[in-house]
XYZ file of N, CA and C in Angstrom:
615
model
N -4.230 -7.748 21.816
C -3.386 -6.724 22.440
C -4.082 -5.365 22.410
N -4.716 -5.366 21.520
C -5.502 -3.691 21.170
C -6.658 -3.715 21.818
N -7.674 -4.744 22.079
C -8.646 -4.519 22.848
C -7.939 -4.633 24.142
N -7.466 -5.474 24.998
C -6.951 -5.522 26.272
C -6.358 -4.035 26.727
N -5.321 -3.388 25.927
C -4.740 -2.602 26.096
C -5.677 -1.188 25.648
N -6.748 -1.271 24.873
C -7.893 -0.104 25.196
C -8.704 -0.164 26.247
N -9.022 -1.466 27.020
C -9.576 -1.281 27.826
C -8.932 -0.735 29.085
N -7.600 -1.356 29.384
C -7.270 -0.425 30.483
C -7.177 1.109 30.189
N -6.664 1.552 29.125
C -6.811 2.941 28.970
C -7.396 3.872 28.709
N -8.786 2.767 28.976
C -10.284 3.723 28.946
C -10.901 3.523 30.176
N -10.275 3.115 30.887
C -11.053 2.868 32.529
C -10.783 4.564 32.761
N -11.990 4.518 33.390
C -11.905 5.763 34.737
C -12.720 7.213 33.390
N -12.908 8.189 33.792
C -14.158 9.013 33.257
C -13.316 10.437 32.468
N -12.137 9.830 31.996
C -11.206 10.618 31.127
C -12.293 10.804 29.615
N -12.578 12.287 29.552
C -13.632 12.759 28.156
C -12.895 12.559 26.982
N -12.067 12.382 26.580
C -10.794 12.089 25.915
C -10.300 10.697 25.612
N -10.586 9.935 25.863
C -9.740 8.537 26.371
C -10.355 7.825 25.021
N -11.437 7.961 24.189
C -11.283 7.159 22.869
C -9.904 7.705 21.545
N -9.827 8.824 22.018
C -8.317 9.623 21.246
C -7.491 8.490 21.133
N -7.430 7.580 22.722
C -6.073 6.728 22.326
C -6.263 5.522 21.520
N -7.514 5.460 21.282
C -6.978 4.296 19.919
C -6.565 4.285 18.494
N -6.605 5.450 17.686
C -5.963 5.532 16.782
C -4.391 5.575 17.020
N -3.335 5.837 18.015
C -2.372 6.102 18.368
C -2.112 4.493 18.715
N -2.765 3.757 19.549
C -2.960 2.461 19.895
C -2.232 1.699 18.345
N -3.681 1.710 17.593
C -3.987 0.152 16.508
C -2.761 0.763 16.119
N -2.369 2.286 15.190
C -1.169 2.057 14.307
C -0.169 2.061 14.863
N 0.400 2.361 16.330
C 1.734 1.209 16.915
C 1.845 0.188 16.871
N 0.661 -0.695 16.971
C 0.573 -1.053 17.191
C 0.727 -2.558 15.835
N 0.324 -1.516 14.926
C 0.643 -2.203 13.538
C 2.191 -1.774 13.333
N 2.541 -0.961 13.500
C 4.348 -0.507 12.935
C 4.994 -1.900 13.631
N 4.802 -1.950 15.167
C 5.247 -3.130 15.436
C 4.869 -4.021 14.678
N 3.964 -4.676 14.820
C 3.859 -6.203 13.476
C 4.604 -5.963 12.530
N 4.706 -4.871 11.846
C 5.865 -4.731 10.520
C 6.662 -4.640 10.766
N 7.244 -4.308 11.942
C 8.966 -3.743 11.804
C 9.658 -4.898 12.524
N 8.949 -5.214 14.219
C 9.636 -5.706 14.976
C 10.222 -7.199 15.287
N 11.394 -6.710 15.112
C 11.964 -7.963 15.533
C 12.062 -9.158 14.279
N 11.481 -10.610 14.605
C 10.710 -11.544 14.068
C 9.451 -11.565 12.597
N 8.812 -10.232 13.420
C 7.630 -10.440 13.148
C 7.393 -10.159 11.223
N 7.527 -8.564 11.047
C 7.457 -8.936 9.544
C 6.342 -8.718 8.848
N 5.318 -8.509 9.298
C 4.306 -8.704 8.499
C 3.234 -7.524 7.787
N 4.086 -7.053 6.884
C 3.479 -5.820 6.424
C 2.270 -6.157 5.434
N 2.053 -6.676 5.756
C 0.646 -6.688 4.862
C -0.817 -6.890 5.391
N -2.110 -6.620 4.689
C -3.150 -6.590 5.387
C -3.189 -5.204 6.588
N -2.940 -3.858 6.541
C -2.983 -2.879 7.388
C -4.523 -2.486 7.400
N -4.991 -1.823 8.452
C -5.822 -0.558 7.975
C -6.169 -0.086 7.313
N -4.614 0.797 6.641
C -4.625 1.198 6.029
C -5.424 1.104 4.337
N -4.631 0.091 4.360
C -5.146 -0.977 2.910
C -6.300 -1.341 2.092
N -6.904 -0.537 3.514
C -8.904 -0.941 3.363
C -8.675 0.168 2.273
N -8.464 1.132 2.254
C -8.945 2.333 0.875
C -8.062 2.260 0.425
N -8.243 1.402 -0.737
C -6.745 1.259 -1.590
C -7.822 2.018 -3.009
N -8.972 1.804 -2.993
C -9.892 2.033 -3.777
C -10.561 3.698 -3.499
N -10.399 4.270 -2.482
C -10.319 5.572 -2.442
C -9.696 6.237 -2.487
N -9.113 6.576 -3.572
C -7.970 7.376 -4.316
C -7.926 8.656 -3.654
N -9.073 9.346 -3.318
C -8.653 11.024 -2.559
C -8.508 10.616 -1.464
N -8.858 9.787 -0.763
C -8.165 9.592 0.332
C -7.297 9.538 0.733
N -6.631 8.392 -0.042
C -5.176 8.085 0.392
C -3.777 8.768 -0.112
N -3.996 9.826 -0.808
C -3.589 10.755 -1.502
C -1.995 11.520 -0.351
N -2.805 11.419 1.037
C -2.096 11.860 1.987
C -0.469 10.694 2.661
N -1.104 9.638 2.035
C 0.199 8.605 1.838
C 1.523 9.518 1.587
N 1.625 10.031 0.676
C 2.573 11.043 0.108
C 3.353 11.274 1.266
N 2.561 11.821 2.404
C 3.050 12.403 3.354
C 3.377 11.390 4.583
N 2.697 10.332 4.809
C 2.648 9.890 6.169
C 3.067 8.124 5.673
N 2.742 7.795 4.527
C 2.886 6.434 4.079
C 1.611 5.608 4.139
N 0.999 4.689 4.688
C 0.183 3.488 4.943
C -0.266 3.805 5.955
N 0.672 4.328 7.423
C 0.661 4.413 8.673
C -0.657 5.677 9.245
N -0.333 6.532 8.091
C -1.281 8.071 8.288
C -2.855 7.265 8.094
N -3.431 6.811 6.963
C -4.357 6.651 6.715
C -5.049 5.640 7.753
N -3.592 4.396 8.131
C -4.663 3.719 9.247
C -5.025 4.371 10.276
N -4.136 5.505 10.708
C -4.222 6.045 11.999
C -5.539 6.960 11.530
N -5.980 7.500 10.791
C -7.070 8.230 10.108
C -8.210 7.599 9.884
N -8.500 6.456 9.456
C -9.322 5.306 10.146
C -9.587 5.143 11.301
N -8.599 4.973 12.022
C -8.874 4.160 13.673
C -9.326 5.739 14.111
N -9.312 6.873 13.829
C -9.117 8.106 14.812
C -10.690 8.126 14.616
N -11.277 8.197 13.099
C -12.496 8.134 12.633
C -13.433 7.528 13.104
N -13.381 6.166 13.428
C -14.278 4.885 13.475
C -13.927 4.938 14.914
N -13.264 5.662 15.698
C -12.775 5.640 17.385
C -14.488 6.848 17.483
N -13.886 8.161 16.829
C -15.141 9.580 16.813
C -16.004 8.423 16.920
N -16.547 7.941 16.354
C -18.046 7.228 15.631
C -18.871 6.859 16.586
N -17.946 5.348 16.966
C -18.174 5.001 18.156
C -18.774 5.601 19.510
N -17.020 6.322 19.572
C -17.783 6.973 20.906
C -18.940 8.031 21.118
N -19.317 8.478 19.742
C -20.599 9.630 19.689
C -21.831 8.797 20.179
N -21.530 7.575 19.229
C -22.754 6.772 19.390
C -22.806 6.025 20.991
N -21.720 5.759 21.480
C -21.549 5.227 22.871
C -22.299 6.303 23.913
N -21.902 7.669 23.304
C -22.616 8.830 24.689
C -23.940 8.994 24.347
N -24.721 8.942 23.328
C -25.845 9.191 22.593
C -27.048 7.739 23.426
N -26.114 6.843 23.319
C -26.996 5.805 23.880
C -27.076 5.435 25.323
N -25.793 5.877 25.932
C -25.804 6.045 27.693
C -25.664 7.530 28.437
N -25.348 8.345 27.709
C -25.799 10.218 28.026
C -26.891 9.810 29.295
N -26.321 10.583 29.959
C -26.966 11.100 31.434
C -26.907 12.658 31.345
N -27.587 13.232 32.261
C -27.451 14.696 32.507
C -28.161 15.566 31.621
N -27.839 16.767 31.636
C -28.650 17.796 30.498
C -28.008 17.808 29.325
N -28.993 18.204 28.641
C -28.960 18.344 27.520
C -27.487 18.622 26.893
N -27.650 19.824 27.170
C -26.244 20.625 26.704
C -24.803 20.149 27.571
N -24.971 19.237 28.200
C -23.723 18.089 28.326
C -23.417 17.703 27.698
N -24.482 16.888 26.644
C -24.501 15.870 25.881
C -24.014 16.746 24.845
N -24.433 17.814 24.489
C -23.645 17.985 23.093
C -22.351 18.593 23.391
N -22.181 18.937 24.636
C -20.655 19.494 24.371
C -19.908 18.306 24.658
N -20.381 17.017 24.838
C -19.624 15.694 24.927
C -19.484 15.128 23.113
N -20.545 15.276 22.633
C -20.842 15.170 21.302
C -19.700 15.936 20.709
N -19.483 17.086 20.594
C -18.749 18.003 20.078
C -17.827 17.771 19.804
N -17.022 17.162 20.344
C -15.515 17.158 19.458
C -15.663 15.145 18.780
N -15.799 14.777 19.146
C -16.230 12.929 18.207
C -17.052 13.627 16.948
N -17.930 14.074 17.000
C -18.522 14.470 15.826
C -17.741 15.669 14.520
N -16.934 16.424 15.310
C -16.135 17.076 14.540
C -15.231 16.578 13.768
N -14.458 15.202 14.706
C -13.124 14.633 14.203
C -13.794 13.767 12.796
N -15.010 12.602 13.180
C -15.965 12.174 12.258
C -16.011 13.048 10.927
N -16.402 14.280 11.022
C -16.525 14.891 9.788
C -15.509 15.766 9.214
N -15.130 16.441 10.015
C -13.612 17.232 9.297
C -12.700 16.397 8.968
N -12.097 15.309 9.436
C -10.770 14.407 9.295
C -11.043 14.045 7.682
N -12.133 13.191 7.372
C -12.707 12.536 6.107
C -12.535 13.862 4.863
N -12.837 15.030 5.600
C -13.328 16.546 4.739
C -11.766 16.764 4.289
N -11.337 17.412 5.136
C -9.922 17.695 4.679
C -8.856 16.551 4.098
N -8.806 15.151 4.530
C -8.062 14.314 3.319
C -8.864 14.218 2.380
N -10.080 14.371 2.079
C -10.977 14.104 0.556
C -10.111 15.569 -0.125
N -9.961 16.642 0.437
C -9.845 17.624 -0.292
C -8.029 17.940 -0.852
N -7.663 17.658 0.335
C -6.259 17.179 -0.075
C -6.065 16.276 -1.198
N -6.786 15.311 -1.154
C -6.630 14.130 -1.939
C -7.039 14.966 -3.748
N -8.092 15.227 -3.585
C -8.821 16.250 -4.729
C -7.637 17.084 -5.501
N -7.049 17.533 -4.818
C -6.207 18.665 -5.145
C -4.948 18.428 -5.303
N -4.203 16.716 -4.609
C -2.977 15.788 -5.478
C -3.957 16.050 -6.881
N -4.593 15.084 -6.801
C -5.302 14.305 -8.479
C -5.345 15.113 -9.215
N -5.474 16.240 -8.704
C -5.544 17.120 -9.556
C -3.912 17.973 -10.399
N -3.468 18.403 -9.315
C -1.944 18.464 -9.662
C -1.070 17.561 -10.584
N -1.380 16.073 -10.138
C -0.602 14.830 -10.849
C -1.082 14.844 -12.332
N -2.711 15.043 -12.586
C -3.287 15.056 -13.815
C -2.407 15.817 -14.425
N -2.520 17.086 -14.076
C -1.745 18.315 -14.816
C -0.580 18.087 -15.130
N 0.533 17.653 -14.111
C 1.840 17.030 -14.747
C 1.923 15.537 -15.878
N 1.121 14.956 -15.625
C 0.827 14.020 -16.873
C 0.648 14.643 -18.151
N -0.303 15.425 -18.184
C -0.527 15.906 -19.417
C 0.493 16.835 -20.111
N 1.265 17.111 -19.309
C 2.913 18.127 -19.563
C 3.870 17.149 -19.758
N 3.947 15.895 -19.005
C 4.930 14.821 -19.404
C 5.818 14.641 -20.537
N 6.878 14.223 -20.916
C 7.160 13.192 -21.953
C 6.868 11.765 -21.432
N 6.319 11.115 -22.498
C 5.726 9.790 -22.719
C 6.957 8.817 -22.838
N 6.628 7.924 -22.130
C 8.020 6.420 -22.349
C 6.876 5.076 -22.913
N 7.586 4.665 -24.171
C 7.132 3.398 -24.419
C 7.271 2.488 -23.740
N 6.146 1.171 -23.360
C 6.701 0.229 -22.628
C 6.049 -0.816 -23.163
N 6.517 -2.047 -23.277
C 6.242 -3.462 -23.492
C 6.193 -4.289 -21.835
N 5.015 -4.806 -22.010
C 5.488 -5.787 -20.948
C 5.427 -6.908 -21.489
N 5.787 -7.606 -20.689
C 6.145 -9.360 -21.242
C 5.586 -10.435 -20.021
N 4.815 -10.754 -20.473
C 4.158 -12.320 -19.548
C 4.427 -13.741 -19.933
N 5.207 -14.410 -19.563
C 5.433 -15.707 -20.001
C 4.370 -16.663 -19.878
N 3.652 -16.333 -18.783
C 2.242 -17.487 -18.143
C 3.076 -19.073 -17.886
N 4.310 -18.856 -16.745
C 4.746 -20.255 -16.989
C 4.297 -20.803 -15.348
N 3.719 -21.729 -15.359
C 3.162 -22.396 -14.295
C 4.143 -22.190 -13.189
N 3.164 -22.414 -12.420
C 3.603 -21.648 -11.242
C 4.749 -22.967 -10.365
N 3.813 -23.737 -10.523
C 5.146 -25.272 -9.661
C 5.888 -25.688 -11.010
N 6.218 -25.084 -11.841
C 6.904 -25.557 -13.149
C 8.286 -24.452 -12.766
N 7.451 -23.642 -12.765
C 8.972 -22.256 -12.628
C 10.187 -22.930 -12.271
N 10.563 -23.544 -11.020
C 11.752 -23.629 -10.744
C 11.978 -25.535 -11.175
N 11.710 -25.842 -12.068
C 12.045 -27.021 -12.594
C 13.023 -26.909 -13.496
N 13.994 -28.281 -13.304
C 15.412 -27.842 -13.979
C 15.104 -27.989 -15.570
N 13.939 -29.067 -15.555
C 13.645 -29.112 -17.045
C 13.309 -28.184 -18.006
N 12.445 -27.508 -16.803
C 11.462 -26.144 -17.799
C 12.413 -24.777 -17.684
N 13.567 -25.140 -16.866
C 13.725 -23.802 -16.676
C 14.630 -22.845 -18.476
N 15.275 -23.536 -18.929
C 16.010 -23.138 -19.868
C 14.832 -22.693 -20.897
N 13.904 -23.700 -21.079
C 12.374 -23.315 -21.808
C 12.047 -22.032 -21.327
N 11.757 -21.646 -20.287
C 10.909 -20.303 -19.731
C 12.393 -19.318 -20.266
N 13.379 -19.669 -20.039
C 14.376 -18.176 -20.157
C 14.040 -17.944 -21.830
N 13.921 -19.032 -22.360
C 13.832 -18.981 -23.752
C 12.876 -18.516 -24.104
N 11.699 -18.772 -23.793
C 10.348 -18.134 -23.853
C 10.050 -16.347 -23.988
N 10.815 -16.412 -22.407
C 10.776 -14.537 -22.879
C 11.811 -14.480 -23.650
N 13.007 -14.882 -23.887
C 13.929 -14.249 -24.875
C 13.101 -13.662 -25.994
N 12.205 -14.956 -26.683
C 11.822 -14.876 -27.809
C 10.721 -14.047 -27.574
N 9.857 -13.816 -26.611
C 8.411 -12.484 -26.459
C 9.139 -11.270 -26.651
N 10.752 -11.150 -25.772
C 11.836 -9.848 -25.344
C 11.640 -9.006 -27.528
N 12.145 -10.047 -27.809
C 12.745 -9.692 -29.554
C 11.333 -9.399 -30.194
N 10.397 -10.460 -29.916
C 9.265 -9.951 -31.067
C 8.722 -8.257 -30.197
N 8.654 -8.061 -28.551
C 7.941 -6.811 -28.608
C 9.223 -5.334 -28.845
N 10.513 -6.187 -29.354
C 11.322 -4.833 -29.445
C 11.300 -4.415 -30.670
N 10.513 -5.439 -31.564
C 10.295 -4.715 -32.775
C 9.764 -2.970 -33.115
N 8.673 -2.964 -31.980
C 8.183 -2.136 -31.980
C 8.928 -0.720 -31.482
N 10.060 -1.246 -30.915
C 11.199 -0.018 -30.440
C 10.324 0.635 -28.719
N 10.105 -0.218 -28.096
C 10.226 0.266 -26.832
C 10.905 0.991 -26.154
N 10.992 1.986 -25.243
C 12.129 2.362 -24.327
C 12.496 1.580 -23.193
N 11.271 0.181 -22.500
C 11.583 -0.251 -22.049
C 11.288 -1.438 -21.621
N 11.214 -2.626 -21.523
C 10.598 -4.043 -21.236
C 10.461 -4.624 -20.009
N 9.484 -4.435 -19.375
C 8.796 -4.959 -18.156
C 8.705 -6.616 -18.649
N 9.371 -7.125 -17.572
C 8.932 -8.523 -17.149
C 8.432 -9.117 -15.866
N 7.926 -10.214 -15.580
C 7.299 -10.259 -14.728
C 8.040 -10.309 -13.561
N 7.439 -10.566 -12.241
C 8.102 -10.076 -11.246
C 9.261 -11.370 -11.129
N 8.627 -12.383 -11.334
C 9.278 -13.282 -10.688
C 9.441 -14.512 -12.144
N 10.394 -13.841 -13.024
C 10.601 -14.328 -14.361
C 11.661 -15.473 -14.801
N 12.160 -14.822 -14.060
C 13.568 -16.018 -14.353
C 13.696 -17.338 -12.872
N 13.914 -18.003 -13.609
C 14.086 -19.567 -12.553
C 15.549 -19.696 -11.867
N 16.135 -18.117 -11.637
C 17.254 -18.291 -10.743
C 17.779 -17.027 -10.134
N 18.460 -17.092 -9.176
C 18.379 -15.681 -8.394
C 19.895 -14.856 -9.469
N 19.062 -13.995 -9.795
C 19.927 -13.055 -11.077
C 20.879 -11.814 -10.510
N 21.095 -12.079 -8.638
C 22.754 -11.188 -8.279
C 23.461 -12.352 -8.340
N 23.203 -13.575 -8.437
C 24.424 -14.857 -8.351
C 25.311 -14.771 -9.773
N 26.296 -14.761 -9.929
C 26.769 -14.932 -11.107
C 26.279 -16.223 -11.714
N 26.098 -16.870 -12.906
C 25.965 -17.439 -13.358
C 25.885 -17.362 -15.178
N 25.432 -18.498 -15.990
C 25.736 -18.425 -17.235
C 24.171 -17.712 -17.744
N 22.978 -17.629 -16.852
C 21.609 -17.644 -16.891
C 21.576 -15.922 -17.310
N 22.446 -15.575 -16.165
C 22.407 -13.977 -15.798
C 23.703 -13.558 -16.942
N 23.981 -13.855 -17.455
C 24.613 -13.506 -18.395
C 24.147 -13.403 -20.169
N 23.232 -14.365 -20.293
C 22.091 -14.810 -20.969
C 21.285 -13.346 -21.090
N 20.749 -12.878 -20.071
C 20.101 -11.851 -19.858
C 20.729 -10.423 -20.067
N 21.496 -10.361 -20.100
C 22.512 -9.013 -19.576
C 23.282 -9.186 -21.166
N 23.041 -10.060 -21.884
C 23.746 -9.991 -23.585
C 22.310 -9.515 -24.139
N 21.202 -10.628 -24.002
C 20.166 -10.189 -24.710
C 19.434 -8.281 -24.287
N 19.705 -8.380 -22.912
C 19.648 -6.547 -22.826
C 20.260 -5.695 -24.010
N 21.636 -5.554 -24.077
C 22.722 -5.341 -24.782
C 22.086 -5.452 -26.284
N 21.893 -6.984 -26.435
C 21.303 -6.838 -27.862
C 20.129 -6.077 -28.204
N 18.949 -6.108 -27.614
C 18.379 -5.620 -27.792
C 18.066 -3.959 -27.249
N 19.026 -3.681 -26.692
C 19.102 -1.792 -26.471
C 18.101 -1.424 -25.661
């Protein structure tokens, strides 16, 4: 859909016309996530710098959606610098005032979220270190994964963390992380399971 639909909207000798693919891919992704059926928020663009922390810093502001579109706008510049560089006709000073703005977006876009990003990390540090501190325990059962919802194992696994829940509250936690997907039954249903849980809370504070 994204190549088909860049190519028609790069036909014809519009100086401008690589602009529309960053606007393109991340509609183009909101749809896959949002619409309809579809659902599928995962694997974005975006996602590629999950590991460049000043980068994505600007999330704050825009979510997942900013950074892919900050990508595609980037790697759109790139391209097309290198596209006029290798088929450039005419004089000289065409070429760079064709150059001129792909090469700007290329380097300022990257400049200003690195520096943004710089200057969260930096802020967040500072409120960390001003913080009050919360104890936390987490708790891992390690219970096999095609075992989880077995009727046999399941009373075993609730039991399991019960007993990890008590030995790490010795230590007086403020709070006990368990795993995501801990208990072997859906815990808004009423039941005797979820009640199990919601005493041992209680007991243990």
């Amino acid at each position: 859909a994204f190549a088909t639909l860049m190519s028609i909207l790069s036909t014809g000798r519009g100086a401008f016309n690589w602009l529309a693919a960053p606007f393109l891919w991340t509609s183009l992704e909101f749809l896959r996530e949002n619409a309809f059926f579809l659902g599928f928020p995962w694997g974005s663009l975006g996602n590629s710098q999950y590991l460049n922390l000043s980068m994505i810093q600007i999330a704050d502001m825009t979510g997942v959606p900013g950074i892919t579109f900050a990508v595609a706008l980037v790697n759109a510049a790139v391209v097309h610098a290198v596209f006029q560089l290798v088929t450039g006709r005419g004089a000289a000073s065409t070429l760079k005032r064709r150059l001129l703005t792909p090469i700007a977006v290329a380097v300022l876009v990257p400049l200003l979220l690195h520096s943004y990003g710089l200057w969260r990390l930096w802020q967040i540090e500072a409120r960390v270190e001003d913080a009050e501190t919360v104890k936390v325990a987490v708790v891992q059962g390690n219970i096999f994964q095609d075992k989880k919802w077995d009727s046999d194992v399941a009373s075993d696994s609730l039991e399991k963390y019960e007993a990890l829940t008590f030995r790490a509250s010795t230590d007086l936690p403020d709070i006990v992380v368990w795993a995501e997907t801990a208990v072997p039954f859906y815990f808004q249903q009423e039941s005797d399971e979820r009640e199990q849980i919601l005493e041992l809370a209680r007991r243990g504070r």
